[in-house]
Coordinates of C-alpha atoms and ligand atoms in Angstrom, one line a residue:
Chain A
M1 CA 31.0 31.3 -3.1
S2 CA 31.0 27.5 -3.3
A3 CA 28.6 25.6 -5.6
P4 CA 25.0 25.7 -4.5
L5 CA 23.4 22.9 -2.6
L6 CA 20.6 22.6 -5.1
A7 CA 21.1 23.8 -8.7
I8 CA 18.2 23.6 -11.2
S9 CA 18.7 24.9 -14.7
G10 CA 16.5 24.9 -17.7
L11 CA 13.8 22.7 -16.1
A12 CA 10.9 21.8 -18.4
A13 CA 8.2 19.5 -17.4
G14 CA 4.4 19.0 -17.5
Y15 CA 1.7 16.4 -17.6
G16 CA 1.0 14.2 -20.5
G17 CA 1.3 16.3 -23.6
S18 CA 0.9 19.7 -21.9
Q19 CA 4.0 21.6 -20.8
V20 CA 3.8 23.5 -17.6
L21 CA 7.4 24.6 -16.9
F22 CA 9.4 26.3 -19.5
G23 CA 13.0 26.5 -18.4
V24 CA 13.1 27.2 -14.7
D25 CA 16.4 28.1 -13.1
L26 CA 16.6 27.9 -9.3
D27 CA 19.5 27.7 -6.8
V28 CA 19.5 27.1 -3.1
S29 CA 22.8 27.4 -1.2
A30 CA 23.6 25.6 2.0
G31 CA 21.9 27.3 4.9
E32 CA 19.9 29.5 2.7
V33 CA 16.1 30.0 2.7
V34 CA 14.6 30.6 -0.7
S35 CA 10.9 31.3 -1.4
L36 CA 9.1 30.3 -4.6
M37 CA 6.0 32.4 -5.1
G38 CA 3.4 32.8 -7.8
R39 CA -0.3 32.7 -8.3
N40 CA -2.5 29.6 -8.6
G41 CA -1.5 27.2 -11.3
M42 CA 1.8 28.9 -12.2
G43 CA 3.8 25.7 -11.7
K44 CA 5.2 25.8 -8.2
T45 CA 4.0 22.3 -7.2
T46 CA 5.0 21.0 -10.7
T47 CA 8.5 22.4 -10.0
V48 CA 8.7 20.4 -6.8
R49 CA 7.3 17.2 -8.4
A50 CA 9.8 17.4 -11.3
L51 CA 12.7 18.1 -8.9
M52 CA 11.7 15.1 -6.8
G53 CA 11.4 12.8 -9.8
L54 CA 7.7 12.4 -9.3
I55 CA 7.0 13.4 -12.9
P56 CA 9.2 13.0 -15.9
L57 CA 11.4 15.9 -17.1
Q58 CA 11.2 17.2 -20.6
A59 CA 14.5 19.1 -20.3
G60 CA 16.8 20.5 -17.7
Q61 CA 19.6 19.7 -15.3
I62 CA 19.3 19.3 -11.5
R63 CA 22.3 19.0 -9.3
F64 CA 22.4 18.4 -5.6
E65 CA 25.8 18.9 -3.9
G66 CA 27.2 18.9 -7.4
R67 CA 25.9 15.5 -8.3
P68 CA 23.3 15.2 -11.1
I69 CA 20.0 13.9 -9.9
A70 CA 17.7 14.7 -12.8
S71 CA 15.5 11.8 -13.8
A72 CA 16.7 9.6 -10.9
P73 CA 13.9 7.7 -9.1
P74 CA 12.2 9.7 -6.3
F75 CA 13.7 7.6 -3.5
R76 CA 17.3 8.3 -4.8
I77 CA 16.6 12.0 -4.9
A78 CA 15.2 12.0 -1.4
R79 CA 18.2 10.0 -0.2
S80 CA 20.6 12.5 -1.6
G81 CA 19.3 14.8 1.2
I82 CA 16.0 16.4 0.3
G83 CA 13.1 16.3 2.7
L84 CA 9.7 16.9 1.2
V85 CA 6.7 18.5 3.0
P86 CA 4.2 18.1 0.1
E87 CA 1.2 20.1 -0.9
G88 CA -1.8 18.7 0.8
R89 CA 0.4 17.2 3.6
Q90 CA -0.2 13.6 2.4
I91 CA 0.0 12.0 5.9
F92 CA -0.3 8.2 5.9
P93 CA -3.8 7.8 7.3
T94 CA -3.5 4.2 8.4
L95 CA -0.3 4.8 10.4
T96 CA -0.2 6.4 13.8
V97 CA 1.5 9.8 14.3
E98 CA 4.5 8.0 15.7
E99 CA 4.6 5.5 12.9
N100 CA 4.4 8.3 10.3
L101 CA 7.5 9.7 11.9
I102 CA 9.4 6.4 12.1
A103 CA 8.4 4.6 8.9
T104 CA 10.6 6.5 6.5
A105 CA 13.1 7.9 9.0
A106 CA 16.8 7.7 8.1
H107 CA 20.2 9.0 9.0
R108 CA 21.9 8.6 5.7
N109 CA 23.9 11.8 5.6
G110 CA 25.4 11.6 9.1
G111 CA 24.7 15.2 10.2
A112 CA 26.1 16.4 13.5
Q113 CA 22.8 16.5 15.4
A114 CA 20.5 13.9 13.9
W115 CA 16.7 14.2 14.3
T116 CA 15.3 11.6 16.6
L117 CA 11.8 10.9 17.8
A118 CA 12.6 12.6 21.1
R119 CA 14.0 15.7 19.3
I120 CA 11.0 15.9 17.0
Y121 CA 8.6 15.7 20.0
A122 CA 10.5 18.4 21.8
F123 CA 10.5 20.6 18.6
L124 CA 6.8 19.9 17.8
P125 CA 5.2 19.2 21.1
R126 CA 1.7 18.8 19.7
L127 CA 2.8 15.6 18.0
A128 CA 3.9 14.1 21.3
E129 CA 0.4 14.5 22.7
R130 CA -1.0 12.8 19.6
R131 CA 1.6 10.1 19.1
R132 CA -0.9 7.2 19.3
H133 CA -3.6 8.8 17.1
M134 CA -4.0 7.6 13.5
G135 CA -2.8 10.0 10.8
N136 CA -6.3 10.8 9.8
Q137 CA -7.6 11.5 13.3
I138 CA -5.6 14.7 13.9
S139 CA -6.4 18.2 13.0
G140 CA -5.1 19.9 9.8
G141 CA -2.5 21.9 11.7
E142 CA -1.3 18.7 13.5
Q143 CA -1.1 16.9 10.2
Q144 CA 1.0 19.8 8.9
M145 CA 3.4 19.6 11.8
L146 CA 3.5 15.9 11.3
A147 CA 4.4 16.3 7.6
I148 CA 7.3 18.6 8.7
G149 CA 8.4 16.1 11.4
R150 CA 8.3 13.3 9.0
A151 CA 10.5 15.1 6.5
L152 CA 12.9 16.1 9.2
M153 CA 13.2 12.5 10.4
T154 CA 14.9 11.7 7.0
N155 CA 17.6 14.1 8.2
P156 CA 17.6 16.2 5.1
K157 CA 20.1 18.9 4.1
L158 CA 17.3 20.7 2.2
L159 CA 13.7 21.0 3.4
I160 CA 11.1 21.7 0.8
L161 CA 7.7 23.0 1.9
D162 CA 4.8 23.3 -0.5
E163 CA 2.0 25.5 1.0
A164 CA 2.7 24.4 4.5
T165 CA 0.4 27.1 6.0
E166 CA -2.5 26.7 3.6
G167 CA -5.9 26.7 5.2
L168 CA -4.6 26.7 8.8
A169 CA -5.7 28.9 11.7
P170 CA -3.5 32.0 12.3
L171 CA -2.1 30.7 15.5
I172 CA -0.9 27.5 13.9
R173 CA 0.5 29.3 10.9
Q174 CA 2.5 31.5 13.3
E175 CA 3.8 28.3 15.1
I176 CA 4.9 26.9 11.7
W177 CA 6.7 30.1 10.8
D178 CA 8.4 30.1 14.2
R179 CA 9.6 26.5 13.7
L180 CA 10.9 27.3 10.2
A181 CA 12.8 30.3 11.6
T182 CA 14.4 28.0 14.2
L183 CA 15.4 25.5 11.5
K184 CA 17.0 28.3 9.6
R185 CA 19.0 29.4 12.6
E186 CA 20.2 25.9 13.0
G187 CA 21.5 26.1 9.4
L188 CA 19.1 24.0 7.5
A189 CA 18.5 25.1 3.8
I190 CA 14.8 25.6 3.0
L191 CA 12.9 26.0 -0.2
V192 CA 9.5 27.3 0.8
I193 CA 6.4 27.8 -1.3
D194 CA 3.7 29.9 0.3
R195 CA 1.2 32.7 -0.3
T196 CA 1.9 34.6 2.9
V197 CA 4.3 37.3 1.4
D198 CA 4.8 39.1 4.7
A199 CA 6.0 35.9 6.5
L200 CA 8.2 35.0 3.6
L201 CA 9.7 38.5 3.6
R202 CA 10.8 37.9 7.2
L203 CA 12.0 34.3 6.8
S204 CA 13.6 34.0 3.4
D205 CA 16.9 35.3 2.1
R206 CA 15.8 35.3 -1.5
H207 CA 12.6 35.2 -3.4
L208 CA 11.7 33.8 -6.9
I209 CA 8.4 34.4 -8.6
L210 CA 7.0 31.9 -11.1
E211 CA 4.6 33.0 -13.8
K212 CA 3.3 30.5 -16.3
G213 CA 6.2 28.2 -15.8
R214 CA 9.0 30.8 -16.0
I215 CA 10.9 32.7 -13.3
V216 CA 9.9 36.3 -13.9
W217 CA 11.3 38.0 -10.9
Q218 CA 13.9 37.3 -8.3
G219 CA 15.6 39.2 -5.5
S220 CA 16.2 39.8 -1.8
S221 CA 13.5 40.6 0.7
Q222 CA 14.5 44.2 0.6
A223 CA 14.1 44.3 -3.2
L224 CA 10.7 42.6 -3.0
A225 CA 9.5 44.8 -0.2
S226 CA 10.4 47.9 -2.2
D227 CA 8.9 46.7 -5.5
P228 CA 5.1 47.0 -5.1
V229 CA 4.8 46.7 -8.8
A230 CA 6.2 43.2 -8.9
R231 CA 4.0 42.2 -5.9
D232 CA 1.0 43.6 -7.6
R233 CA 1.7 42.2 -11.0
Y234 CA 2.7 38.7 -10.0
L235 CA 1.3 37.9 -6.6
S236 CA -2.0 39.6 -6.1
V237 CA -5.1 37.6 -6.9
Chain B
M1 CA -12.0 -25.9 -2.9
C2 CA -13.1 -28.0 -0.1
E3 CA -15.4 -31.0 -0.6
R4 CA -18.5 -30.6 1.5
A5 CA -20.0 -33.0 3.9
D6 CA -23.3 -34.3 2.7
P7 CA -26.0 -31.7 3.2
G8 CA -28.5 -33.8 5.1
D9 CA -32.2 -33.5 4.8
T10 CA -32.6 -31.4 7.9
M11 CA -30.7 -28.6 9.6
S12 CA -29.2 -30.5 12.6
T13 CA -27.0 -28.8 15.1
P14 CA -24.0 -31.1 14.5
L15 CA -24.2 -30.6 10.8
F16 CA -24.3 -26.9 11.3
V17 CA -21.2 -27.0 13.5
V18 CA -19.4 -29.1 10.9
Q19 CA -20.3 -26.8 8.1
L20 CA -19.3 -23.8 10.3
F21 CA -15.8 -25.4 10.7
N22 CA -15.7 -26.2 7.0
G23 CA -16.5 -22.5 6.3
L24 CA -13.7 -21.4 8.7
Q25 CA -11.3 -23.7 6.9
L26 CA -12.2 -22.2 3.5
G27 CA -12.0 -18.8 5.1
V28 CA -8.4 -19.2 6.3
L29 CA -7.3 -20.6 3.0
L30 CA -9.0 -17.7 1.3
F31 CA -7.2 -15.3 3.6
L32 CA -3.8 -16.8 2.7
V33 CA -4.5 -16.3 -0.9
A34 CA -6.2 -12.9 -0.5
A35 CA -3.4 -11.4 1.7
G36 CA -0.9 -11.2 -1.1
L37 CA -3.5 -10.2 -3.6
T38 CA -4.8 -7.2 -1.6
L39 CA -1.3 -5.9 -0.8
V40 CA -0.1 -6.2 -4.4
F41 CA -3.2 -4.5 -5.6
G42 CA -3.0 -1.9 -2.8
V43 CA 0.6 -1.1 -3.0
M44 CA 1.3 -1.3 -6.7
D45 CA -2.2 -0.8 -8.0
F46 CA -1.5 -4.0 -9.9
I47 CA -4.3 -6.5 -10.7
N48 CA -2.7 -10.0 -10.7
L49 CA -5.1 -12.6 -12.0
A50 CA -2.3 -15.1 -11.9
H51 CA -2.1 -15.0 -8.1
G52 CA -4.3 -18.1 -8.0
V53 CA -1.6 -19.9 -10.0
Q54 CA 0.6 -19.5 -6.9
Y55 CA -1.9 -21.5 -4.9
M56 CA -1.9 -24.3 -7.6
L57 CA 1.8 -24.2 -7.7
G58 CA 2.1 -24.5 -4.0
A59 CA 0.1 -27.7 -4.1
Y60 CA 2.1 -29.2 -7.0
L61 CA 5.4 -28.3 -5.3
A62 CA 4.2 -29.9 -2.1
V63 CA 3.3 -33.1 -3.9
T64 CA 6.7 -33.1 -5.7
F65 CA 8.6 -32.5 -2.5
Y66 CA 6.5 -35.2 -0.8
R67 CA 7.6 -37.7 -3.5
L68 CA 11.2 -36.7 -2.9
T69 CA 11.3 -36.6 0.9
G70 CA 8.4 -38.8 1.9
S71 CA 7.6 -36.3 4.7
F72 CA 4.6 -34.1 4.7
F73 CA 6.2 -31.5 7.0
A74 CA 9.4 -31.3 4.9
S75 CA 7.3 -31.0 1.7
V76 CA 5.3 -28.1 3.1
L77 CA 8.4 -26.4 4.4
L78 CA 10.2 -26.8 1.1
A79 CA 7.2 -25.6 -0.8
L80 CA 7.3 -22.2 1.0
P81 CA 10.6 -20.9 -0.3
A82 CA 10.0 -22.6 -3.7
S83 CA 6.7 -20.7 -4.0
M84 CA 8.4 -17.5 -3.1
V85 CA 11.2 -18.0 -5.6
F86 CA 8.7 -18.8 -8.4
G87 CA 6.6 -15.7 -7.5
L88 CA 9.7 -13.5 -7.6
A89 CA 10.8 -15.0 -10.9
L90 CA 7.4 -14.2 -12.4
E91 CA 7.6 -10.7 -10.9
V92 CA 11.0 -10.0 -12.4
A93 CA 10.3 -11.7 -15.8
I94 CA 6.7 -10.4 -16.4
F95 CA 4.8 -8.5 -13.8
R96 CA 7.2 -5.6 -13.2
H97 CA 6.7 -4.6 -16.9
L98 CA 3.0 -4.3 -16.3
Y99 CA 2.9 -1.8 -13.3
E100 CA 2.8 1.2 -15.5
R101 CA 0.1 -0.3 -17.8
D102 CA -3.6 0.2 -17.2
H103 CA -5.8 -2.3 -15.4
L104 CA -7.3 -3.8 -18.6
E105 CA -3.8 -4.6 -19.9
Q106 CA -2.8 -6.1 -16.6
V107 CA -5.9 -8.3 -16.6
L108 CA -5.3 -9.5 -20.1
A109 CA -1.6 -10.2 -19.6
T110 CA -2.0 -12.0 -16.3
F111 CA -4.8 -14.0 -17.7
G112 CA -2.4 -15.1 -20.3
V113 CA 0.0 -16.1 -17.6
I114 CA -2.8 -18.3 -16.1
L115 CA -3.4 -20.0 -19.4
F116 CA 0.3 -20.5 -20.0
L117 CA 1.0 -21.9 -16.5
N118 CA -2.1 -24.1 -16.4
Q119 CA -0.8 -25.7 -19.6
G120 CA 2.8 -25.7 -18.3
V121 CA 1.7 -27.6 -15.2
K122 CA 0.0 -30.2 -17.4
I123 CA 3.2 -30.6 -19.4
V124 CA 5.4 -31.0 -16.3
W125 CA 3.1 -33.0 -14.0
G126 CA 0.5 -34.4 -16.4
A127 CA -3.2 -33.7 -16.7
A128 CA -4.3 -36.3 -14.2
P129 CA -5.0 -35.2 -10.6
L130 CA -2.3 -35.9 -8.1
N131 CA -2.6 -36.3 -4.4
M132 CA -0.6 -36.9 -1.3
P133 CA -1.6 -38.5 2.0
I134 CA -2.5 -36.8 5.2
P135 CA 0.4 -37.3 7.7
D136 CA -0.3 -39.9 10.4
I137 CA -0.2 -37.6 13.3
L138 CA -2.8 -35.3 11.7
S139 CA -5.1 -38.1 10.5
G140 CA -8.2 -39.3 12.2
S141 CA -10.8 -37.2 13.8
I142 CA -11.6 -35.8 17.2
P143 CA -15.0 -35.6 18.9
L144 CA -16.6 -32.2 19.1
M145 CA -19.8 -33.1 20.8
E146 CA -22.2 -36.0 21.1
G147 CA -22.2 -38.0 17.9
L148 CA -20.0 -35.4 16.1
R149 CA -16.4 -35.9 15.1
Y150 CA -14.3 -33.6 13.0
P151 CA -11.1 -34.4 11.0
V152 CA -7.9 -33.4 12.8
Y153 CA -6.3 -32.3 9.5
R154 CA -9.0 -29.7 8.9
F155 CA -8.4 -28.4 12.4
A156 CA -4.8 -28.2 11.6
I157 CA -5.5 -26.1 8.5
I158 CA -7.6 -23.7 10.5
A159 CA -5.0 -23.5 13.2
A160 CA -2.1 -23.0 10.7
G161 CA -4.2 -20.3 8.9
L162 CA -4.9 -18.5 12.1
A163 CA -1.3 -18.7 13.2
V164 CA -0.2 -17.2 9.9
A165 CA -2.8 -14.5 10.2
V166 CA -1.5 -13.6 13.7
A167 CA 2.1 -13.6 12.4
L168 CA 1.1 -11.4 9.5
Y169 CA -0.8 -9.0 11.7
V170 CA 2.2 -8.6 14.0
F171 CA 4.4 -8.1 11.0
V172 CA 2.2 -5.5 9.4
T173 CA 1.4 -3.6 12.6
A174 CA 4.7 -3.8 14.5
T175 CA 7.6 -3.8 12.1
R176 CA 9.1 -1.1 10.0
V177 CA 8.6 -2.9 6.8
G178 CA 5.0 -3.5 7.9
M179 CA 4.5 0.3 8.4
L180 CA 5.9 0.9 4.9
V181 CA 3.6 -1.6 3.4
R182 CA 0.6 0.1 5.0
A183 CA 1.9 3.5 4.0
G184 CA 2.6 2.2 0.5
A185 CA -1.0 0.9 0.2
T186 CA -2.4 4.4 0.8
N187 CA 0.2 6.5 -1.0
A188 CA 3.1 4.8 -2.7
P189 CA 4.5 7.9 -4.5
M190 CA 4.8 9.7 -1.1
V191 CA 6.7 6.7 0.4
S192 CA 9.2 6.9 -2.4
A193 CA 9.5 10.7 -2.2
L194 CA 10.6 10.1 1.4
G195 CA 13.5 7.9 0.4
V196 CA 12.1 4.4 0.3
D197 CA 12.8 2.1 -2.7
I198 CA 9.2 1.2 -3.4
K199 CA 10.1 -1.3 -6.0
R200 CA 12.1 -3.3 -3.6
L201 CA 9.4 -3.0 -1.0
F202 CA 7.1 -4.3 -3.6
M203 CA 9.3 -7.3 -4.4
I204 CA 9.3 -8.2 -0.7
V205 CA 5.5 -8.0 -0.6
F206 CA 5.1 -9.9 -3.8
G207 CA 7.4 -12.7 -2.7
F208 CA 5.6 -13.1 0.7
G209 CA 2.2 -13.0 -1.1
A210 CA 3.3 -15.7 -3.4
M211 CA 4.6 -17.7 -0.5
L212 CA 1.4 -17.4 1.5
A213 CA -0.7 -18.5 -1.5
G214 CA 1.7 -21.4 -2.0
F215 CA 1.3 -22.3 1.6
A216 CA -2.5 -22.5 1.2
G217 CA -2.0 -24.7 -1.8
A218 CA 0.4 -27.0 0.0
M219 CA -2.0 -27.3 3.0
V220 CA -4.9 -28.4 0.8
A221 CA -2.8 -30.9 -1.3
P222 CA -3.7 -33.8 1.0
I223 CA -7.4 -33.2 0.9
L224 CA -8.1 -31.9 -2.6
S225 CA -7.1 -33.3 -5.9
V226 CA -4.1 -31.4 -7.2
E227 CA -4.9 -30.5 -10.8
P228 CA -4.4 -27.8 -13.4
G229 CA -6.7 -24.9 -13.0
M230 CA -7.3 -25.5 -9.3
G231 CA -6.3 -21.9 -8.5
D232 CA -8.9 -20.3 -10.8
Q233 CA -11.9 -20.8 -8.6
I234 CA -10.2 -19.7 -5.4
L235 CA -8.9 -16.6 -7.2
I236 CA -12.4 -15.4 -7.9
L237 CA -13.3 -15.9 -4.3
A238 CA -10.1 -14.1 -3.2
F239 CA -11.1 -11.1 -5.4
V240 CA -14.5 -11.0 -3.7
V241 CA -12.7 -11.1 -0.4
I242 CA -10.4 -8.2 -1.1
V243 CA -13.2 -6.1 -2.5
I244 CA -15.3 -6.7 0.6
G245 CA -12.4 -6.2 2.9
G246 CA -11.1 -3.0 1.3
I247 CA -8.2 -3.1 -1.2
G248 CA -4.8 -3.0 0.6
S249 CA -6.1 -3.9 4.0
I250 CA -4.8 -7.1 5.7
R251 CA -7.4 -6.8 8.5
G252 CA -10.2 -6.3 5.9
A253 CA -8.9 -9.4 4.0
F254 CA -8.9 -11.5 7.2
I255 CA -12.4 -10.6 8.2
A256 CA -13.8 -10.7 4.7
A257 CA -12.2 -14.1 4.1
L258 CA -13.8 -15.6 7.1
L259 CA -17.1 -14.1 6.2
V260 CA -17.0 -15.3 2.6
G261 CA -15.8 -18.8 3.6
V262 CA -18.5 -19.3 6.2
I263 CA -21.3 -17.7 4.3
D264 CA -20.4 -19.5 1.1
T265 CA -20.2 -22.9 2.9
L266 CA -23.3 -22.4 5.0
G267 CA -25.2 -21.1 2.0
R268 CA -24.4 -24.1 -0.1
S269 CA -25.4 -26.5 2.6
F270 CA -28.5 -24.9 4.0
M271 CA -30.0 -22.6 1.4
T272 CA -32.3 -25.3 0.1
D273 CA -33.5 -26.2 3.6
M274 CA -34.1 -22.6 4.5
L275 CA -36.0 -21.9 1.3
R276 CA -38.1 -24.9 2.1
L277 CA -39.5 -23.1 5.1
V278 CA -41.1 -20.6 2.8
L279 CA -41.4 -22.3 -0.6
A280 CA -42.7 -25.6 -1.9
P281 CA -40.0 -28.3 -1.6
S282 CA -39.7 -28.7 -5.4
T283 CA -39.3 -25.0 -5.9
A284 CA -36.8 -24.8 -3.1
R285 CA -34.7 -27.6 -4.6
V286 CA -34.5 -25.7 -7.9
I287 CA -33.8 -22.2 -6.5
G288 CA -31.7 -23.2 -3.5
P289 CA -28.5 -24.3 -5.3
A290 CA -28.7 -21.3 -7.7
L291 CA -29.2 -18.9 -4.9
A292 CA -26.5 -20.6 -2.8
S293 CA -23.8 -20.0 -5.3
M294 CA -24.8 -16.3 -5.4
T295 CA -24.7 -15.6 -1.6
I296 CA -21.2 -14.2 -1.5
Y297 CA -21.9 -11.9 -4.5
L298 CA -25.0 -10.7 -2.7
L299 CA -22.9 -10.1 0.3
M300 CA -20.4 -8.2 -1.8
A301 CA -23.2 -6.1 -3.3
I302 CA -24.6 -5.3 0.1
V303 CA -21.2 -4.3 1.6
L304 CA -20.4 -2.2 -1.4
A305 CA -23.8 -0.4 -1.3
V306 CA -23.1 0.5 2.3
R307 CA -19.3 1.0 2.1
P308 CA -18.2 1.5 -1.5
A309 CA -14.5 1.2 -0.6
G310 CA -15.0 -2.0 1.4
L311 CA -15.0 -2.7 5.1
F312 CA -11.5 -1.3 5.9
P313 CA -10.5 0.9 3.0
A314 CA -6.8 1.7 2.9
K315 CA -6.7 4.0 -0.1
G316 CA -7.4 7.6 0.0
R317 CA -7.1 10.2 2.7
A318 CA -9.8 11.3 5.1
Ligands
ATP401 N1 -1.8 16.1 -12.1 C1 -1.9 17.0 -13.0 N2 -2.3 16.7 -14.3 C2 -2.5 17.6 -15.2 N3 -2.3 18.9 -15.1 C3 -1.9 19.3 -13.9 C4 -1.7 18.4 -12.8 N4 -1.3 19.1 -11.7 C5 -1.3 20.4 -12.1 N5 -1.6 20.5 -13.4 C6 -1.6 21.8 -14.1 O1 -0.3 22.3 -14.2 C7 -0.4 23.7 -14.0 C8 0.5 24.1 -12.8 O2 0.0 23.5 -11.6 P1 0.8 23.5 -10.2 O3 0.0 22.6 -9.3 O4 2.2 23.3 -10.5 O5 0.5 25.0 -9.8 P2 0.9 25.7 -8.4 O6 1.7 26.9 -8.8 O7 1.4 24.8 -7.5 O8 -0.6 26.2 -8.0 P3 -1.3 26.2 -6.6 O9 -0.9 27.5 -6.0 O10 -2.7 26.1 -7.0 O11 -0.8 25.1 -5.8 C9 -1.8 24.1 -13.8 O12 -2.3 24.6 -15.0 C10 -2.5 22.8 -13.4 O13 -3.8 22.8 -13.9
MG402 MG1 0.7 24.0 -5.7

């Protein structure tokens, strides 16, 4: 097998004096969907922030397509081909839906079929209806779609989603899972953080479980489905 | 800031109109200074007390270029890029090392820059006030109504200020960079996590902000005495403006600048007269001026009581 798209090893990071991550190892290969699970406060979002360069690293190596990106500024890491759908959506409230999509759009990595406004609107039709609304005037589900569209418009090779279905109505959750399955079929690599184990079992190729800043379990959907002890121990609340 | 017409003994309509225009003129100048201040504060969370220095510098540069070229228009045009270059030099040499610091340290350091540059200006240009003439085609006055004329140059300032406001509005609402500036004012880390070099964006904002403040300074050079410290007073008003308007909001800065300019000017001219309606003349004469200098702070207190984040808050999600 060729080198993974994203390779994180020995990642340690935290906030101020307190350490949250204690040597996280995590790989995502091209076209692969990997889920990162764990209970509240175990360090999932911190992993994403450290990977994106949003908080300083205490230790560890991060490579994207073989190139080291650890400790680079966030914009360089994003430009290497990572699209972030952050926890809490973080839509720009004073920009319209369309402006949210356009403002940070880019075609840096010259993929075969680049994401354009038209393609995003076809893929996420709710956004087309709302294109002229301000970012803070749309529903939570629409904001989540927008966060996904915004990340896709940077034409990433790896999409990272942090709690993209959190607090949404079942119908919209299902819509998001459907969209992610489509993206997977089109060959996009995805790192997905979520609480909905059943949906992750269907979508992801591999699963990693984070517990107090360490990866304590990893394996395929089959392995996770047949390991109720792990689910009980690491994921139930 | 702007010298005021004599507050007459009575509140006549012509005087009111004159003061209203004077207030507008102060308002557009305030907007030019406040625009950069609010974006710099909004996008980089950086408090730059030295922004008023850019206004002073714009005036000095205009005077200098006037002496070199003899042309008002050439001197204003040259003062624009020179102001921008000076602002960018300050950004690279000093300010960018302060972004990560807390607000108190930013205030102290940029206050130091004010002291340093006010002295620097004295060394380069001397302590005596300088001036330059109003250009011929903008001199004189035009009739507004029966028995009321208003100086053309002041109209020109208002018109230029409004034109810049419109241009800025188009820039911020209709261009990609403008979108990024608005996005950066609400959530800069997210903008950079989506692949935008926020430091470079900030340099652009900073350079333009310095240029606009310099433009305001250059425009007032013919009607005010150009002297060290002339930026300090307008800086305080500009802070009032951006707090009222909402940090990071161009639209808020525009509306608040006009409000502050008009209310401050009208308050100073008519407060004593208005108080005389309810108080004894001697009392009114004592309280009036004191109250007049407080009106905009009262306005700020009222706005903040009703809308704690200002009229058009950019920060935070909702
Ligand atoms: N900005 C911050 N400053 C200080 N500590 C933080 C900050 N953000 C998170 N933490 C702490 O770091 C630890 C890991 O938090 P993190 O947000 O990474 O967890 P998570 O796995 O994403 O949890 P959740 O499921 O609640 O999103 C927690 O103990 C949390 O309190
Ligand atoms: Mg989280």
